[in-house]
Short mmCIF file of C-alpha atoms in Angstrom, two decimals:
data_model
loop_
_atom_site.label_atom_id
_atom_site.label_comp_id
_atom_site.label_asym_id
_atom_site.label_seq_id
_atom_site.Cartn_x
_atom_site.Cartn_y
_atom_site.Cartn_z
CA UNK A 1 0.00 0.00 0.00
CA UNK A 2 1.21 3.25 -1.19
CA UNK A 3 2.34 5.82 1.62
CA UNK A 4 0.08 8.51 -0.47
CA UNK A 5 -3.07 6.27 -0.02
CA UNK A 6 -2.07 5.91 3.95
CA UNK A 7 -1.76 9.46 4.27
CA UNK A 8 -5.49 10.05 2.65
CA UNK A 9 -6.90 7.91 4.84
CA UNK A 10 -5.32 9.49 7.74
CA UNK A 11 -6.66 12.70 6.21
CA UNK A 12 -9.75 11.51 5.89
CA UNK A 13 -10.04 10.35 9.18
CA UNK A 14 -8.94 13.58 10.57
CA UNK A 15 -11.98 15.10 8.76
CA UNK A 16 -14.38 13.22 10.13
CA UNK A 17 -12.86 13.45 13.73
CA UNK A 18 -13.64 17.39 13.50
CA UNK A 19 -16.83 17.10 11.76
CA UNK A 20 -18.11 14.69 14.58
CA UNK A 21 -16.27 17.07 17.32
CA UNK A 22 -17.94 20.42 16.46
CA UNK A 23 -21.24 18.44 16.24
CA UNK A 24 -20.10 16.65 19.96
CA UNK A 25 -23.14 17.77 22.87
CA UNK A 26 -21.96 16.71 26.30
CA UNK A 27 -24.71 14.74 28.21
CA UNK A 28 -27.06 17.68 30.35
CA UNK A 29 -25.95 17.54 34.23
CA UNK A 30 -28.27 16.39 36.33
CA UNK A 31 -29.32 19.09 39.17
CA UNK A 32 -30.81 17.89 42.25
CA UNK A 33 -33.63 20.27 42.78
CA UNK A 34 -34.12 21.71 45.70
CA UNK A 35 -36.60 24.27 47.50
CA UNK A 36 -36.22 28.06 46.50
CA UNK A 37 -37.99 30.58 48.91
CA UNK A 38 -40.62 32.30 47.08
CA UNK A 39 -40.76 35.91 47.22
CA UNK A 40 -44.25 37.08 49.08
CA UNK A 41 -46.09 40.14 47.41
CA UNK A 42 -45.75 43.32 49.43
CA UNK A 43 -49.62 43.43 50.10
CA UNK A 44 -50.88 40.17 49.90
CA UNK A 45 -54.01 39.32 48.46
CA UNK A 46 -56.30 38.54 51.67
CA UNK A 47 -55.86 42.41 52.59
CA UNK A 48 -57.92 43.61 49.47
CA UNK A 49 -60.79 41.15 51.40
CA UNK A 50 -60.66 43.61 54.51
CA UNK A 51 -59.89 47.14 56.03
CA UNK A 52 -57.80 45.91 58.79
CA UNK A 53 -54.35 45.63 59.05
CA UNK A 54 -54.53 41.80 59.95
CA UNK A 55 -56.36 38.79 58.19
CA UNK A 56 -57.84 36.21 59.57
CA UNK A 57 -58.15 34.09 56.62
CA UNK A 58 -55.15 33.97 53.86
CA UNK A 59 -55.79 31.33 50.62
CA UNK A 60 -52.44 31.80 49.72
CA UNK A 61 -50.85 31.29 53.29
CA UNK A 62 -47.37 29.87 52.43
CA UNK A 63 -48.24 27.04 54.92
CA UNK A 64 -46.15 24.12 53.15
CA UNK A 65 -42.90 26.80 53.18
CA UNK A 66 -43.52 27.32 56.75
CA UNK A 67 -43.53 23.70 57.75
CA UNK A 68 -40.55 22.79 55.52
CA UNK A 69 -38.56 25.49 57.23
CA UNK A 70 -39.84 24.76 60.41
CA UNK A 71 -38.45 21.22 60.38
CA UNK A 72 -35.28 22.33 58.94
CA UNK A 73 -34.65 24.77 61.72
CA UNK A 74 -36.22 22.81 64.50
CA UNK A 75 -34.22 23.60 67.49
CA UNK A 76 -33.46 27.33 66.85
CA UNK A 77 -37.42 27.88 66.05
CA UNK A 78 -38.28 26.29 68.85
CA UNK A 79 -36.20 28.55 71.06
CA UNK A 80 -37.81 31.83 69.53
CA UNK A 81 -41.27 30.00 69.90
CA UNK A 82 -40.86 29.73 73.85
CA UNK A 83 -40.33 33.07 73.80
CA UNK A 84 -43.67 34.76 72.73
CA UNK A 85 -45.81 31.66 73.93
CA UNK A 86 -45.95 33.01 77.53
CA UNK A 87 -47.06 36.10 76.61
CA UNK A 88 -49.62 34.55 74.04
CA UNK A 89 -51.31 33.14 77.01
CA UNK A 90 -50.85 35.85 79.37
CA UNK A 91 -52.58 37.66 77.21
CA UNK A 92 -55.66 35.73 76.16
CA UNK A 93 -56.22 32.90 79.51
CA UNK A 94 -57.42 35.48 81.96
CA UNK A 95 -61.21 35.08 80.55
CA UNK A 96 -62.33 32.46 78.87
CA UNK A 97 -65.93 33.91 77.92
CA UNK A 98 -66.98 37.02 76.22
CA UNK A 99 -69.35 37.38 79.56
CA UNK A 100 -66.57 37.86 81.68
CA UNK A 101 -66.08 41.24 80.36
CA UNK A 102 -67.81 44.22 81.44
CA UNK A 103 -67.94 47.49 78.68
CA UNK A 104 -67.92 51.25 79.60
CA UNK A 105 -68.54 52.08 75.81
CA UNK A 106 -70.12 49.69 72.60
CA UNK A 107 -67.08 47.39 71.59
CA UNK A 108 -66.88 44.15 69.61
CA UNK A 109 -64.03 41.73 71.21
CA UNK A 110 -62.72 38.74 69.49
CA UNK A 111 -59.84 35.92 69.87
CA UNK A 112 -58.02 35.91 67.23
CA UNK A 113 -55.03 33.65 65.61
CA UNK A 114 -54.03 36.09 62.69
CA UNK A 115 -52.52 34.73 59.66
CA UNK A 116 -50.85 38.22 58.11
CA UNK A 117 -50.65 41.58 59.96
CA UNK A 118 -48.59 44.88 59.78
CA UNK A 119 -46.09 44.85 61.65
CA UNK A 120 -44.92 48.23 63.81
CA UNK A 121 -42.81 49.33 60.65
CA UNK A 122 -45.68 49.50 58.06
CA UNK A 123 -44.69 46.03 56.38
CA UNK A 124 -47.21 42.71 56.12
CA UNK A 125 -45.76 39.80 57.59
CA UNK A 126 -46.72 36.06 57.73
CA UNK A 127 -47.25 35.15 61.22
CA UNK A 128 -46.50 31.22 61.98
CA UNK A 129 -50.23 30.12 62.97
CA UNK A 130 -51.93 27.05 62.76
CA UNK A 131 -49.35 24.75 60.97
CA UNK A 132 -47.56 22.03 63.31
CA UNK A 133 -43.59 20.69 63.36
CA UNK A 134 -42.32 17.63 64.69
CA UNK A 135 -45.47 17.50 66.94
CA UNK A 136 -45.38 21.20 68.50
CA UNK A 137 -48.25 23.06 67.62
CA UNK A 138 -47.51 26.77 66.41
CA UNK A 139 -50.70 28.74 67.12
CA UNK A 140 -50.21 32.38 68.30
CA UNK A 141 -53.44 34.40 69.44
CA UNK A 142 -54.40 37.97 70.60
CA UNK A 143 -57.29 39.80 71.83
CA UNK A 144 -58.63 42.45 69.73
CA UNK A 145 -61.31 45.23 70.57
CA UNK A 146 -62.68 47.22 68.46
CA UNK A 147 -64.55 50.32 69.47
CA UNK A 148 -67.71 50.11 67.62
CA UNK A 149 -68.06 52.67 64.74
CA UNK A 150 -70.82 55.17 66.37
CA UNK A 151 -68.72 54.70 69.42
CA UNK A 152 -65.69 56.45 68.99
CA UNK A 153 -65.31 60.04 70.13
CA UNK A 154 -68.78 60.18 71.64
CA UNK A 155 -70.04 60.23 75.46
CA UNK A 156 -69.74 56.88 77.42
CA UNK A 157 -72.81 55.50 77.58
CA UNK A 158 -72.63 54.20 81.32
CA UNK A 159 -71.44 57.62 82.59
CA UNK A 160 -73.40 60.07 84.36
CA UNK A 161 -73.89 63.10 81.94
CA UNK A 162 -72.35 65.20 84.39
CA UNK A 163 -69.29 64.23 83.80
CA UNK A 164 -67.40 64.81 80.66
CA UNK A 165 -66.93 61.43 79.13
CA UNK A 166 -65.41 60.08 75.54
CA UNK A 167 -65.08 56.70 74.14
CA UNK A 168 -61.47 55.92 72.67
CA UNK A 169 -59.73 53.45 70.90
CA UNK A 170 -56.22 52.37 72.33
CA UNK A 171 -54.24 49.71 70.80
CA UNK A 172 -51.13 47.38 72.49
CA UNK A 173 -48.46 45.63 71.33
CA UNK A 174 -48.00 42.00 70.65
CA UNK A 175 -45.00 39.97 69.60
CA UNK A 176 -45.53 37.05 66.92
CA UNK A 177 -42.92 34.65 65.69
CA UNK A 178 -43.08 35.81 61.64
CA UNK A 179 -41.72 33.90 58.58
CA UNK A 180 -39.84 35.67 55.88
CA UNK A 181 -39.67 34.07 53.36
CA UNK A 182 -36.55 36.48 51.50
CA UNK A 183 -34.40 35.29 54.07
CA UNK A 184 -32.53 32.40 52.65
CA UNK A 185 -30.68 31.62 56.14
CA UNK A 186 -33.10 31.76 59.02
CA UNK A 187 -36.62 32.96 57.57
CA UNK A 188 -37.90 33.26 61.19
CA UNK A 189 -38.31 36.45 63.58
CA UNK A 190 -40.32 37.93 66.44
CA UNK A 191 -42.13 41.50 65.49
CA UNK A 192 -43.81 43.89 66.81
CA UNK A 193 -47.57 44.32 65.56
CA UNK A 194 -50.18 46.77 67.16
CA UNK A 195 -53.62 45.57 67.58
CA UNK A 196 -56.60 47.66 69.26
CA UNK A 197 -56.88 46.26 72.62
CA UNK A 198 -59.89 48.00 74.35
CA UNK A 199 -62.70 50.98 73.84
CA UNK A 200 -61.56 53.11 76.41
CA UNK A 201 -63.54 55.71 78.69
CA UNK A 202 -61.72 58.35 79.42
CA UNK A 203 -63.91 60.25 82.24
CA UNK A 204 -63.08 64.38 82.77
CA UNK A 205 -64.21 67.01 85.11
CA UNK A 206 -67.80 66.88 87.10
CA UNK A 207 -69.95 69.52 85.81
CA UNK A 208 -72.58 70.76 87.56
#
């Protein structure tokens, strides 16, 4: 065999090595997938449903997040959690029945375990409520009172006309355990949120 017909071959050879090389796809990786926190509107959707700065129901309440993050970061959650569970029931234990209470001026009280509120800074968060982790329970309530709407600013009712009287709206300060969902280390926090707490009667001078 001639060395000009080995050296064509070879040539040849060569040709289709290159042709078969710039056509050459490397098998796609495989990626494990793996959860991505998902960015939560600034004003959700159940606050369009409602003038207050709280809701009580939430159909798109990241619950499944929650509970995947919740197991993840058992111990450390757990630790925050003790700390605004105390004051939870401080807060809501004393009476047990709507009867208990006696009203100076027209309110409307309710036990609530909100699911989204403003916090103390203007910003809706998710607060961790009725979901459960490794058997603990996270529900988180408050008492809310409302003063009722042709309440506010006028006389107290139950108070002698000779006395200058108003009905008033004051509000308190709770602390929930919150989720944030942008934080891609530890997505939980205790906040400050301020609820109205009682329809107050603020009594003035006697008159005569």
């Amino acid at each position: 065999m001639s060395l000009s017909y080995h050296f064509l071959i070879f040539v040849s050879l060569g040709v289709v090595a290159v042709v078969m090389g710039n056509n050459y796809k490397p098998p796609a990786a495989y990626h494990q997938p793996k959860y991505e926190p998902k960015y939560e509107p600034e004003i959700p959707a159940c606050s369009k449903n409602t003038t207050k700065n709280w809701c009580l129901e939430d159909s798109e309440y990241p619950a499944y997040e929650v509970v995947y993050e919740l197991d993840k970061h058992y111990e450390a959650v757990v630790a925050l959690y003790k700390n605004v569970v105390a004051e939870t029931a401080n807060s809501v234990d004393t009476l047990t029945k709507l009867v208990d209470e006696t009203y100076l001026c027209p309110s409307a009280t309710s036990y609530v375990q909100p699911l989204r509120a403003v916090n103390t800074k203007g910003k809706w968060r998710v607060i961790i409520n009725k979901v459960e982790s490794y058997g603990i329970k996270y529900d988180q309530h408050a008492r809310i009172e409302e003063c009722e709407a042709d309440a506010a600013g006028k006389a107290c009712p139950l108070v002698p006309t000779c006395y200058e009287s108003k009905c008033l709206q004051k509000s308190i300060y709770h602390r929930f355990l919150v989720f944030d969902p942008t934080d891609y280390y530890f997505p939980f926090a205790i906040e400050t949120f301020k609820l109205p707490a009682s329809c107050a009667c603020f009594v003035g001078a006697f008159s005569l």
